[in-house]
Short mmCIF file of N, CA and C and ligand atoms in Angstrom, two decimals:
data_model
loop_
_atom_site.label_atom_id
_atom_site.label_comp_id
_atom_site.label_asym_id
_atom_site.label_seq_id
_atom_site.Cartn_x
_atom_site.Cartn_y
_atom_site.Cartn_z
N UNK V 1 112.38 -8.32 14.30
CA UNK V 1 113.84 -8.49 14.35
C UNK V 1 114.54 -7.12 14.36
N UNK V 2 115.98 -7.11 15.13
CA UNK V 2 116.67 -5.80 15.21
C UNK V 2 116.78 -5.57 13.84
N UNK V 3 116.67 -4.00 13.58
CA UNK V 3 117.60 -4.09 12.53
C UNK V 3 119.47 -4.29 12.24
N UNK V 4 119.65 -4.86 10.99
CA UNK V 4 121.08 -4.95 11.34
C UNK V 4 121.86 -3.74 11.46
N UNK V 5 123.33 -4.30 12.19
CA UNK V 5 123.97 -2.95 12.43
C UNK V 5 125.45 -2.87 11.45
N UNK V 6 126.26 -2.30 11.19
CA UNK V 6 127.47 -2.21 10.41
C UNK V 6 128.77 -2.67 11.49
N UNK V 7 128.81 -4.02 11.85
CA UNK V 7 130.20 -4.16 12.30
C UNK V 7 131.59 -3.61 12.56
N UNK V 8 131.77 -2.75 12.83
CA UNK V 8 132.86 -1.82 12.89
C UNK V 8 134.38 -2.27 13.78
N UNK V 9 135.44 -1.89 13.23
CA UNK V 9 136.33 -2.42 13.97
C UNK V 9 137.61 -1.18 13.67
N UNK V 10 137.64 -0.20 14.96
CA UNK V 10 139.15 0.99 14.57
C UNK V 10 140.40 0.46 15.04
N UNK V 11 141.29 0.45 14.33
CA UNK V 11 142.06 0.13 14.96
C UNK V 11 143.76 1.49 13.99
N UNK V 12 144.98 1.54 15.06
CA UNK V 12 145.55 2.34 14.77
C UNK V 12 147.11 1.65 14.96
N UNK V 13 147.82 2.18 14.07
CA UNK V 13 149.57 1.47 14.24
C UNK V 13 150.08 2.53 14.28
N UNK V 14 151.48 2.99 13.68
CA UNK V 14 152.53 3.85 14.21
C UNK V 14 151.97 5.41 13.51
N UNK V 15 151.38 5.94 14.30
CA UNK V 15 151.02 7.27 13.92
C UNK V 15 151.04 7.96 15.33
N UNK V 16 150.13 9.40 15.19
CA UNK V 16 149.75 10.25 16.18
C UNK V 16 148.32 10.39 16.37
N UNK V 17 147.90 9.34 15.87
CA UNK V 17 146.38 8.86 16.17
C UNK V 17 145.15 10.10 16.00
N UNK V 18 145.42 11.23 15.27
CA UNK V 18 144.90 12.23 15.41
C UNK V 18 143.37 11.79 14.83
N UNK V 19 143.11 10.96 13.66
CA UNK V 19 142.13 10.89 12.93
C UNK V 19 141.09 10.16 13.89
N UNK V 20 141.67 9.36 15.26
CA UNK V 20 140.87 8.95 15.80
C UNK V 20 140.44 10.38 17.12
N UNK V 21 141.31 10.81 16.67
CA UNK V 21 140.39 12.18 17.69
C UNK V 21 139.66 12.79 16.88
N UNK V 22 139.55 13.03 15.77
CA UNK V 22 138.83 13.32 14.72
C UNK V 22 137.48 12.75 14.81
N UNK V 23 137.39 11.11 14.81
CA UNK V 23 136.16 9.99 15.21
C UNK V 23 135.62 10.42 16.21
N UNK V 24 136.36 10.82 17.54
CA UNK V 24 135.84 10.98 18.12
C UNK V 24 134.52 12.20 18.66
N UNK V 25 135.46 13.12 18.31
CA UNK V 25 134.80 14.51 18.27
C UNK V 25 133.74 14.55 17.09
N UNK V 26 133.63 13.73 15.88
CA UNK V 26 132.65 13.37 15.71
C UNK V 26 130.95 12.76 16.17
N UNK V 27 131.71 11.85 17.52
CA UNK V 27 130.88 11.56 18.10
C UNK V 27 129.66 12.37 18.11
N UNK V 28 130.62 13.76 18.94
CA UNK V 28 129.16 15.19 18.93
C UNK V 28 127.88 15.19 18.75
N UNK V 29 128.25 15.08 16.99
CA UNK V 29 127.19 15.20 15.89
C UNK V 29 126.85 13.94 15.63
N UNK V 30 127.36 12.92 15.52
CA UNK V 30 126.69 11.44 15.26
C UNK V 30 126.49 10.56 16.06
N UNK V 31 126.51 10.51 17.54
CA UNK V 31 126.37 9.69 18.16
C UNK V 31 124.65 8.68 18.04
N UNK V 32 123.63 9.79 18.23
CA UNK V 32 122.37 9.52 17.91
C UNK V 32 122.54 8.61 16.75
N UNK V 33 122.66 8.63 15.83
CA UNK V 33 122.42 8.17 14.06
C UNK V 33 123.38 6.73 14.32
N UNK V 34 124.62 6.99 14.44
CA UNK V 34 125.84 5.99 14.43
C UNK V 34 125.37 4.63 15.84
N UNK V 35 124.79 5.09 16.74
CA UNK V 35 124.17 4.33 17.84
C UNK V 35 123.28 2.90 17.42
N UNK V 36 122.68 3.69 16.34
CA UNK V 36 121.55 3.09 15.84
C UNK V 36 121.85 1.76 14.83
N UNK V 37 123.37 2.65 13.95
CA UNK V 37 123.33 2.11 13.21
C UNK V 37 124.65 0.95 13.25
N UNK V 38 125.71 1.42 14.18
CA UNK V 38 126.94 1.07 14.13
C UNK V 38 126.86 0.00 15.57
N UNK V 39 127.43 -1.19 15.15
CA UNK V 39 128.03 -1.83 16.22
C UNK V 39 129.93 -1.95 16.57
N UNK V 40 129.86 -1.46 17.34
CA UNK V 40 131.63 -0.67 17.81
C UNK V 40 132.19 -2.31 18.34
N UNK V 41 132.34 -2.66 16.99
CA UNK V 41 133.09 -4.37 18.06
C UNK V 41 134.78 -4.11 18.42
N UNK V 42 135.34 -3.13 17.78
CA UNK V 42 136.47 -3.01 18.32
C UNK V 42 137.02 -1.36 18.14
N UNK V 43 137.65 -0.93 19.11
CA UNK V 43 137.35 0.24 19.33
C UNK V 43 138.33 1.20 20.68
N UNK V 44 139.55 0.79 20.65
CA UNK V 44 139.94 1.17 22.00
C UNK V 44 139.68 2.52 22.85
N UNK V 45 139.88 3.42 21.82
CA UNK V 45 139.67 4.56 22.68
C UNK V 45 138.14 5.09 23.46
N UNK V 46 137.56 4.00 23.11
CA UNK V 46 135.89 4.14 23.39
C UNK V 46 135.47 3.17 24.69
N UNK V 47 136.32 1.55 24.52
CA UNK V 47 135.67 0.66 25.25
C UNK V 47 137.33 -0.17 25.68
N UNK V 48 136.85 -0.85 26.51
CA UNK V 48 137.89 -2.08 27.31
C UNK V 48 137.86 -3.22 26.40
N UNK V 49 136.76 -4.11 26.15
CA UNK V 49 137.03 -5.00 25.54
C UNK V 49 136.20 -5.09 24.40
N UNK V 50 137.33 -5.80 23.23
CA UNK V 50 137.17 -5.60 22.10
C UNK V 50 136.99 -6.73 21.47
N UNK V 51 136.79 -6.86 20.38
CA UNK V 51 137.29 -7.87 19.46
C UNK V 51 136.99 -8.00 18.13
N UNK V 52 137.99 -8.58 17.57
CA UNK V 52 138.09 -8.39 15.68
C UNK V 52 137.20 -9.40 15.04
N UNK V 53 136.74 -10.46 15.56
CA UNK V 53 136.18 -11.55 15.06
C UNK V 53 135.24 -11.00 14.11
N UNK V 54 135.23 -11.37 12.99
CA UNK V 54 133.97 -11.08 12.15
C UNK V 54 133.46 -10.03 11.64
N UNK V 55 134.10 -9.11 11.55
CA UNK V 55 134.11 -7.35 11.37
C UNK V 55 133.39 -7.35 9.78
N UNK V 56 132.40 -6.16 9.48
CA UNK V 56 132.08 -5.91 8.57
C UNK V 56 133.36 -5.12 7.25
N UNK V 57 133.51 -3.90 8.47
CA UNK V 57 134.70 -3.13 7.85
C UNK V 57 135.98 -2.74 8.78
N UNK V 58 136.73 -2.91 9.12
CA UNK V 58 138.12 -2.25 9.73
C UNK V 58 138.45 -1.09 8.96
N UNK V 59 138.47 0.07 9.53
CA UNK V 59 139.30 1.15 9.56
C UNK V 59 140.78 1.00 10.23
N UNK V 60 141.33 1.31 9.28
CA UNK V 60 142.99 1.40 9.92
C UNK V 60 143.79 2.44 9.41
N UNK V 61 144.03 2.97 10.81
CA UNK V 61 145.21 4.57 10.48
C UNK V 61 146.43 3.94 11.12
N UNK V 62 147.64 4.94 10.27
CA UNK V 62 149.13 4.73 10.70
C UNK V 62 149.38 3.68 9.43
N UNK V 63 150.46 3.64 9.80
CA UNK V 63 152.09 2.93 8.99
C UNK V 63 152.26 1.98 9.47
N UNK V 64 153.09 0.91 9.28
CA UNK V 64 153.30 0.03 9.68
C UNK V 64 154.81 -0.17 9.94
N UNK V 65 155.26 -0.05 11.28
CA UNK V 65 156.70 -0.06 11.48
C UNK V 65 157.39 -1.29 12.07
N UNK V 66 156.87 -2.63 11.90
CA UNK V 66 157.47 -3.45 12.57
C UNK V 66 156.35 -4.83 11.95
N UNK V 67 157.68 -6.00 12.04
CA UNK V 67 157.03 -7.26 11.10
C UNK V 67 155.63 -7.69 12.68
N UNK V 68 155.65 -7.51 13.76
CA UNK V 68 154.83 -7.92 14.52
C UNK V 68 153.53 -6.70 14.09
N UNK V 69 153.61 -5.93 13.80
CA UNK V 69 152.14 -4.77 13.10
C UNK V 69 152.17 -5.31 12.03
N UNK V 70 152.65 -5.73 11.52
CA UNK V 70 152.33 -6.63 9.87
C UNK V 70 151.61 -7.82 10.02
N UNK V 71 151.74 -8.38 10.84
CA UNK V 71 151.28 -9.93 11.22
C UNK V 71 149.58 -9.62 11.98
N UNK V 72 150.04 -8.47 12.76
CA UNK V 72 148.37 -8.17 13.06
C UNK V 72 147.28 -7.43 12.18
N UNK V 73 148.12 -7.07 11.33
CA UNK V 73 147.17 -6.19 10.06
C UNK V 73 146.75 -7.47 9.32
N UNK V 74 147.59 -8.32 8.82
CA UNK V 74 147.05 -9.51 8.87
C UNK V 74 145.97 -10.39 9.01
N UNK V 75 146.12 -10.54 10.30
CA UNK V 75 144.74 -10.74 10.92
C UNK V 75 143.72 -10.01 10.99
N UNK V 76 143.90 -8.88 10.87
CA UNK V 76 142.61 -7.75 10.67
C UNK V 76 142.11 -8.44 9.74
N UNK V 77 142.82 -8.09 8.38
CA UNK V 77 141.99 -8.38 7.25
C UNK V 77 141.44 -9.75 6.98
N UNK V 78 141.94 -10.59 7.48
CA UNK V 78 141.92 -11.94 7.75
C UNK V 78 139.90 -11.82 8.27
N UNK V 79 139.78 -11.16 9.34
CA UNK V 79 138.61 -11.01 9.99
C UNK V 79 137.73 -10.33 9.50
N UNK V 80 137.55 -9.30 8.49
CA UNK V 80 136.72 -8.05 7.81
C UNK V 80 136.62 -8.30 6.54
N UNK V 81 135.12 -7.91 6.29
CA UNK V 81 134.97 -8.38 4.82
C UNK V 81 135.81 -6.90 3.96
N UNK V 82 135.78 -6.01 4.41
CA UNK V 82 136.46 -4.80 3.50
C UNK V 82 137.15 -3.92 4.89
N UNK V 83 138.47 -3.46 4.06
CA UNK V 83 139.52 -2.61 4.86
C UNK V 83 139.28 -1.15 4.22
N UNK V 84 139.57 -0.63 5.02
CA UNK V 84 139.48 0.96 4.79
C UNK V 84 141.04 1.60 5.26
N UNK V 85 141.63 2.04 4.44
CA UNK V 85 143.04 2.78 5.33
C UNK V 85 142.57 4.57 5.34
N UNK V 86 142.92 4.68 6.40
CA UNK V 86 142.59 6.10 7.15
C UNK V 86 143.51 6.54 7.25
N UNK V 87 143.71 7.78 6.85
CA UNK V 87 144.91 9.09 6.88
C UNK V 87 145.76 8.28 5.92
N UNK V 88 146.89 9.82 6.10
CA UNK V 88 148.06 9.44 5.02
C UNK V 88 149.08 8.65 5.51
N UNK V 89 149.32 8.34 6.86
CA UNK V 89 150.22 7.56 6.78
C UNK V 89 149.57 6.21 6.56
N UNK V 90 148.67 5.34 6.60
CA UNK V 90 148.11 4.51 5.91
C UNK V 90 148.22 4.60 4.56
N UNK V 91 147.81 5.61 3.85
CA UNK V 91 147.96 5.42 2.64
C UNK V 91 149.22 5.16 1.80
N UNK V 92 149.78 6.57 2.34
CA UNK V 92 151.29 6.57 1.45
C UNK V 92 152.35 6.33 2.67
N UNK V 93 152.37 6.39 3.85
CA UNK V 93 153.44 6.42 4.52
C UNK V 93 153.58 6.97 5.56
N UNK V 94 153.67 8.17 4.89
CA UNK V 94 153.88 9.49 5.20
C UNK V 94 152.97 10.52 6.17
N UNK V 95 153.55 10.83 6.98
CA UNK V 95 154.60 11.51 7.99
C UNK V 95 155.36 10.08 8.95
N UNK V 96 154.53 9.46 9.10
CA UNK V 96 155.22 8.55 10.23
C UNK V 96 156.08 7.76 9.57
N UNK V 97 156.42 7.58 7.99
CA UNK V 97 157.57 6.73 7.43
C UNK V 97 158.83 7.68 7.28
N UNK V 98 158.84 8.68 7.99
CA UNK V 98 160.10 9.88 7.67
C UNK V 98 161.68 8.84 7.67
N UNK V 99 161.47 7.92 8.73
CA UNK V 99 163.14 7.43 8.51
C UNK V 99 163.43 6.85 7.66
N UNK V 100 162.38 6.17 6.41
CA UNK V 100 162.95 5.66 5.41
C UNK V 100 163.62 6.49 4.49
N UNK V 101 163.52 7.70 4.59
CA UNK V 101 164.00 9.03 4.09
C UNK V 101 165.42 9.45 4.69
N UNK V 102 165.84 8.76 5.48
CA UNK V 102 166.93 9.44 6.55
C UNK V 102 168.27 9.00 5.13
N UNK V 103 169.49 9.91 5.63
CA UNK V 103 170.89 9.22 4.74
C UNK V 103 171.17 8.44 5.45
N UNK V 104 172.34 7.64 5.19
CA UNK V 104 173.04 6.19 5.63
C UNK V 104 173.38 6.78 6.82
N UNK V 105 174.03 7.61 7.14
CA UNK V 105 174.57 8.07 8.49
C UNK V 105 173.50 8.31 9.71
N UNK V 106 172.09 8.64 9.17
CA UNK V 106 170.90 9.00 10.37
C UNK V 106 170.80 7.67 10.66
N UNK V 107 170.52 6.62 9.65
CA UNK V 107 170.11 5.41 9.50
C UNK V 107 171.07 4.35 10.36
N UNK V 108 172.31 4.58 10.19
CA UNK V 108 173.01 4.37 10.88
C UNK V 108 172.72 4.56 12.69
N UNK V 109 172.84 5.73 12.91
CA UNK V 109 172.68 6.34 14.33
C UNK V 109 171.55 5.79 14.83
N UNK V 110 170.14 4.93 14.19
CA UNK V 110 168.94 4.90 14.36
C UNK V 110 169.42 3.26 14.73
N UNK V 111 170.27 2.85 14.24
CA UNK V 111 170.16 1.10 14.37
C UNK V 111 169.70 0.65 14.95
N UNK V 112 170.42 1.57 16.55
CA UNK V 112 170.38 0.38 17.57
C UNK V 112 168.43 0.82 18.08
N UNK V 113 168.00 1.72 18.17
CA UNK V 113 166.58 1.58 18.28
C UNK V 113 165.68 0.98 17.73
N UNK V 114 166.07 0.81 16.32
CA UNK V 114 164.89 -0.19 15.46
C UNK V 114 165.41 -1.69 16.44
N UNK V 115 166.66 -2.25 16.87
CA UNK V 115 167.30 -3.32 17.25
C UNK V 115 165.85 -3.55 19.03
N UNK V 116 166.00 -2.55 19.36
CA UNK V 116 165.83 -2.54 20.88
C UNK V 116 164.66 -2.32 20.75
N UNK V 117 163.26 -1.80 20.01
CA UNK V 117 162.03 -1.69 20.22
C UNK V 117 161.52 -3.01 18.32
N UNK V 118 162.31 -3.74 18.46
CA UNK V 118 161.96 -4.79 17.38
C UNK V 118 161.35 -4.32 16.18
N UNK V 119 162.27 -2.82 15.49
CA UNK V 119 161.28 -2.22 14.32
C UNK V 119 161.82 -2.80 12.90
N UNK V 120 160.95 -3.18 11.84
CA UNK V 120 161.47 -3.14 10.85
C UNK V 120 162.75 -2.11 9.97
N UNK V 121 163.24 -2.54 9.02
CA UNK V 121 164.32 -1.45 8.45
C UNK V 121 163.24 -0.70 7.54
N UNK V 122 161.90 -1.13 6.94
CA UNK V 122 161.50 0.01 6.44
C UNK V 122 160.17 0.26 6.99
N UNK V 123 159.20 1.63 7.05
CA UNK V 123 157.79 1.30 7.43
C UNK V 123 157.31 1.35 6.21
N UNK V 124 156.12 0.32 6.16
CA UNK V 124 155.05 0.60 5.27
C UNK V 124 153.89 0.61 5.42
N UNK V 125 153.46 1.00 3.99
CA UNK V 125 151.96 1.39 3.82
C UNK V 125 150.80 0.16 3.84
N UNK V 126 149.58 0.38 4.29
CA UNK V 126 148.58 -0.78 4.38
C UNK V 126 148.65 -1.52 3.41
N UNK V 127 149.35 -0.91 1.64
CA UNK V 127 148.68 -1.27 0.70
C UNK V 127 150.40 -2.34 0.49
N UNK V 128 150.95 -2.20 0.71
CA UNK V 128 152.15 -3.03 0.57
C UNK V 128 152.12 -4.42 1.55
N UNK V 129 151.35 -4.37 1.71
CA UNK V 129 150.63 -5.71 3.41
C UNK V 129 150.03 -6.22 2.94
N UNK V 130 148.54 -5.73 2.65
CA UNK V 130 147.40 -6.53 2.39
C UNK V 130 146.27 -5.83 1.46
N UNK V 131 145.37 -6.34 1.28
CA UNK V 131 144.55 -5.43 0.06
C UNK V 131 143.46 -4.60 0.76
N UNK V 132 143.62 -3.08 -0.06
CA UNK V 132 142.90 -2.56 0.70
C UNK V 132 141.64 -1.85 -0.37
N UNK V 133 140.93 -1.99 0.57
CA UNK V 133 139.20 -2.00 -0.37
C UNK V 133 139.02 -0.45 -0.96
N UNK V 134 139.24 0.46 0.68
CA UNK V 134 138.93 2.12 0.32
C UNK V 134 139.97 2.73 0.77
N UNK V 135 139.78 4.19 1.14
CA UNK V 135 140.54 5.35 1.60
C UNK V 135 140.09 6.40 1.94
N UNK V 136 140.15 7.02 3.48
CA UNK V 136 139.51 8.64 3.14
C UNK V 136 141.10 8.68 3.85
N UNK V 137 141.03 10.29 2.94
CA UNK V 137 142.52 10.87 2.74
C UNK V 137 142.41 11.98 3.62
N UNK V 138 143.41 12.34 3.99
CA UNK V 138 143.49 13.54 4.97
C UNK V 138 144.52 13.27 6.54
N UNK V 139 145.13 14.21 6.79
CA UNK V 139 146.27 14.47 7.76
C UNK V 139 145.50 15.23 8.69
N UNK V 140 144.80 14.97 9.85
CA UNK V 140 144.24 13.74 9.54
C UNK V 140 143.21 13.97 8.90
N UNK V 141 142.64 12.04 8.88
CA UNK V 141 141.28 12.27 7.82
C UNK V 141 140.67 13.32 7.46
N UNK V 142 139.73 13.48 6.22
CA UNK V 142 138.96 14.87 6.25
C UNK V 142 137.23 13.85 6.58
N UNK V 143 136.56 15.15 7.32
CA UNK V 143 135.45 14.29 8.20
C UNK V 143 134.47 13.82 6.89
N UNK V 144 134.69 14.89 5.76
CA UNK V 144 133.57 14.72 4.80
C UNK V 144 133.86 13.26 3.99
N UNK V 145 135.25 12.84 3.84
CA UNK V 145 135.43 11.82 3.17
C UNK V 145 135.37 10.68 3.94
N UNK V 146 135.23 10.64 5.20
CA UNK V 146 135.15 9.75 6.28
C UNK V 146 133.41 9.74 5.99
N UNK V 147 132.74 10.20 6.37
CA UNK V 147 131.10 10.31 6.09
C UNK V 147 130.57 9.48 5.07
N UNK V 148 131.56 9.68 3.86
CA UNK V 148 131.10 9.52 2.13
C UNK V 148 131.63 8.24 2.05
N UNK V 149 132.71 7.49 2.71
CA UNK V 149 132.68 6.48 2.89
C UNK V 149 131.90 5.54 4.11
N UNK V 150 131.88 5.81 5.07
CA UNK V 150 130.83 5.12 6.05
C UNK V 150 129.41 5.16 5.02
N UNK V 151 128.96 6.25 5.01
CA UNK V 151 127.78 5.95 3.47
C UNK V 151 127.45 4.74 2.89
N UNK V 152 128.15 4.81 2.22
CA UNK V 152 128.91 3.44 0.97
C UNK V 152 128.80 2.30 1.61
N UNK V 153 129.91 2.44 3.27
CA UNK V 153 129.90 1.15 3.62
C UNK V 153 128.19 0.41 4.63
N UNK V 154 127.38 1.78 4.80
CA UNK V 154 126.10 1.35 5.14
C UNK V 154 125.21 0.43 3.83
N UNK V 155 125.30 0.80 2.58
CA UNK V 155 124.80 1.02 1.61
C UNK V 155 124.76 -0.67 1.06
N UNK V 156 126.08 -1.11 1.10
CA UNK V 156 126.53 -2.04 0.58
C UNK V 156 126.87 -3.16 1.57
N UNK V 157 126.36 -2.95 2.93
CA UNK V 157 125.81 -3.46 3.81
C UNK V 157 124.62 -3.83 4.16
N UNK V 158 124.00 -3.09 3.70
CA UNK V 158 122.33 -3.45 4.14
C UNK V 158 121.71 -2.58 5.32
N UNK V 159 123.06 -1.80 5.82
CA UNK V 159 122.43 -1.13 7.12
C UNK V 159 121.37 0.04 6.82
N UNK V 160 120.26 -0.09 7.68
CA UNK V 160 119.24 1.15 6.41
C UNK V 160 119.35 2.54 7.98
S1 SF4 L 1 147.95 10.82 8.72
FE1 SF4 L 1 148.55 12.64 9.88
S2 SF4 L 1 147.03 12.79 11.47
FE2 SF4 L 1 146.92 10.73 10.68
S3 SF4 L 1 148.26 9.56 11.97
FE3 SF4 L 1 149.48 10.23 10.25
S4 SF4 L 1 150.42 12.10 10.96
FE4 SF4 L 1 148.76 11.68 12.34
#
């Protein structure tokens, strides 16, 4: 029998997606090892078609700026036995929650765009959504805490 692989599922909301260039350029150095061990069921910047069904772990970077990214984070977790939020704006917000920071007058001037691209009045964090299992921290991620968790999530998987 194959051995098993770690279900994987990236997915990204209102950020600058840097941590997934981060993943990527990882590749480099892990492609061999991660090949072996990782099954990429969802994954855009890698493949065409995807899908969330049944995910071991979801990684998710960015903020959440709109009740329709809330409803699909949702369903993420809905599908994955454990969530991981990646970078800081997952975690705390921040950089991509700057307009909840704005005065009444920016906030004001901003209306009619949250109106016309359907955004919520505030963004939030993964952890104000849904429950989230881990975290590697970093603007973006740092690769070592990304590692030290994939680890963990081999570990407590079964993936050898
Ligand atoms: S945490 Fe930093 S690197 Fe990651 S998406 Fe946000 S701004 Fe970009």
């Amino acid at each position: 029998m194959p051995d098993k692989k770690l279900r994987i599922g990236w997915f990204s909301f209102t950020c600058c997606e840097d941590s997934t260039i981060v993943l990527t350029e990882m590749l480099n150095d892990h492609y061999e090892e991660w090949s072996k061990k990782i099954d990429f069921r969802h994954i855009r910047v890698l493949k065409k078609n995807n899908s969330m069904e049944n995910l071991d772990v979801a990684f998710v970077e960015g903020a959440i700026a709109s009740d329709k990214d809330a409803e699909e984070l949702k369903k993420i977790r809905a599908n994955c036995r454990k969530l991981v939020a990646i970078g800081s704006c997952a975690i705390v917000g921040m950089p991509a929650a700057q307009r909840n920071e704005f005065d009444a007058a920016r906030k004001k001037e901003i209306e009619f765009l949250l109106k016309k691209f359907k955004q919520a009045r505030k963004v939030r964090t993964l952890y104000e959504i849904v429950k989230v299992d881990d975290k590697v921290a970093g603007c973006p991620m740092f690769e070592k805490s990304f590692l030290e968790v994939l680890d963990k999530c081999f570990r407590e998987f079964g993936v050898k």
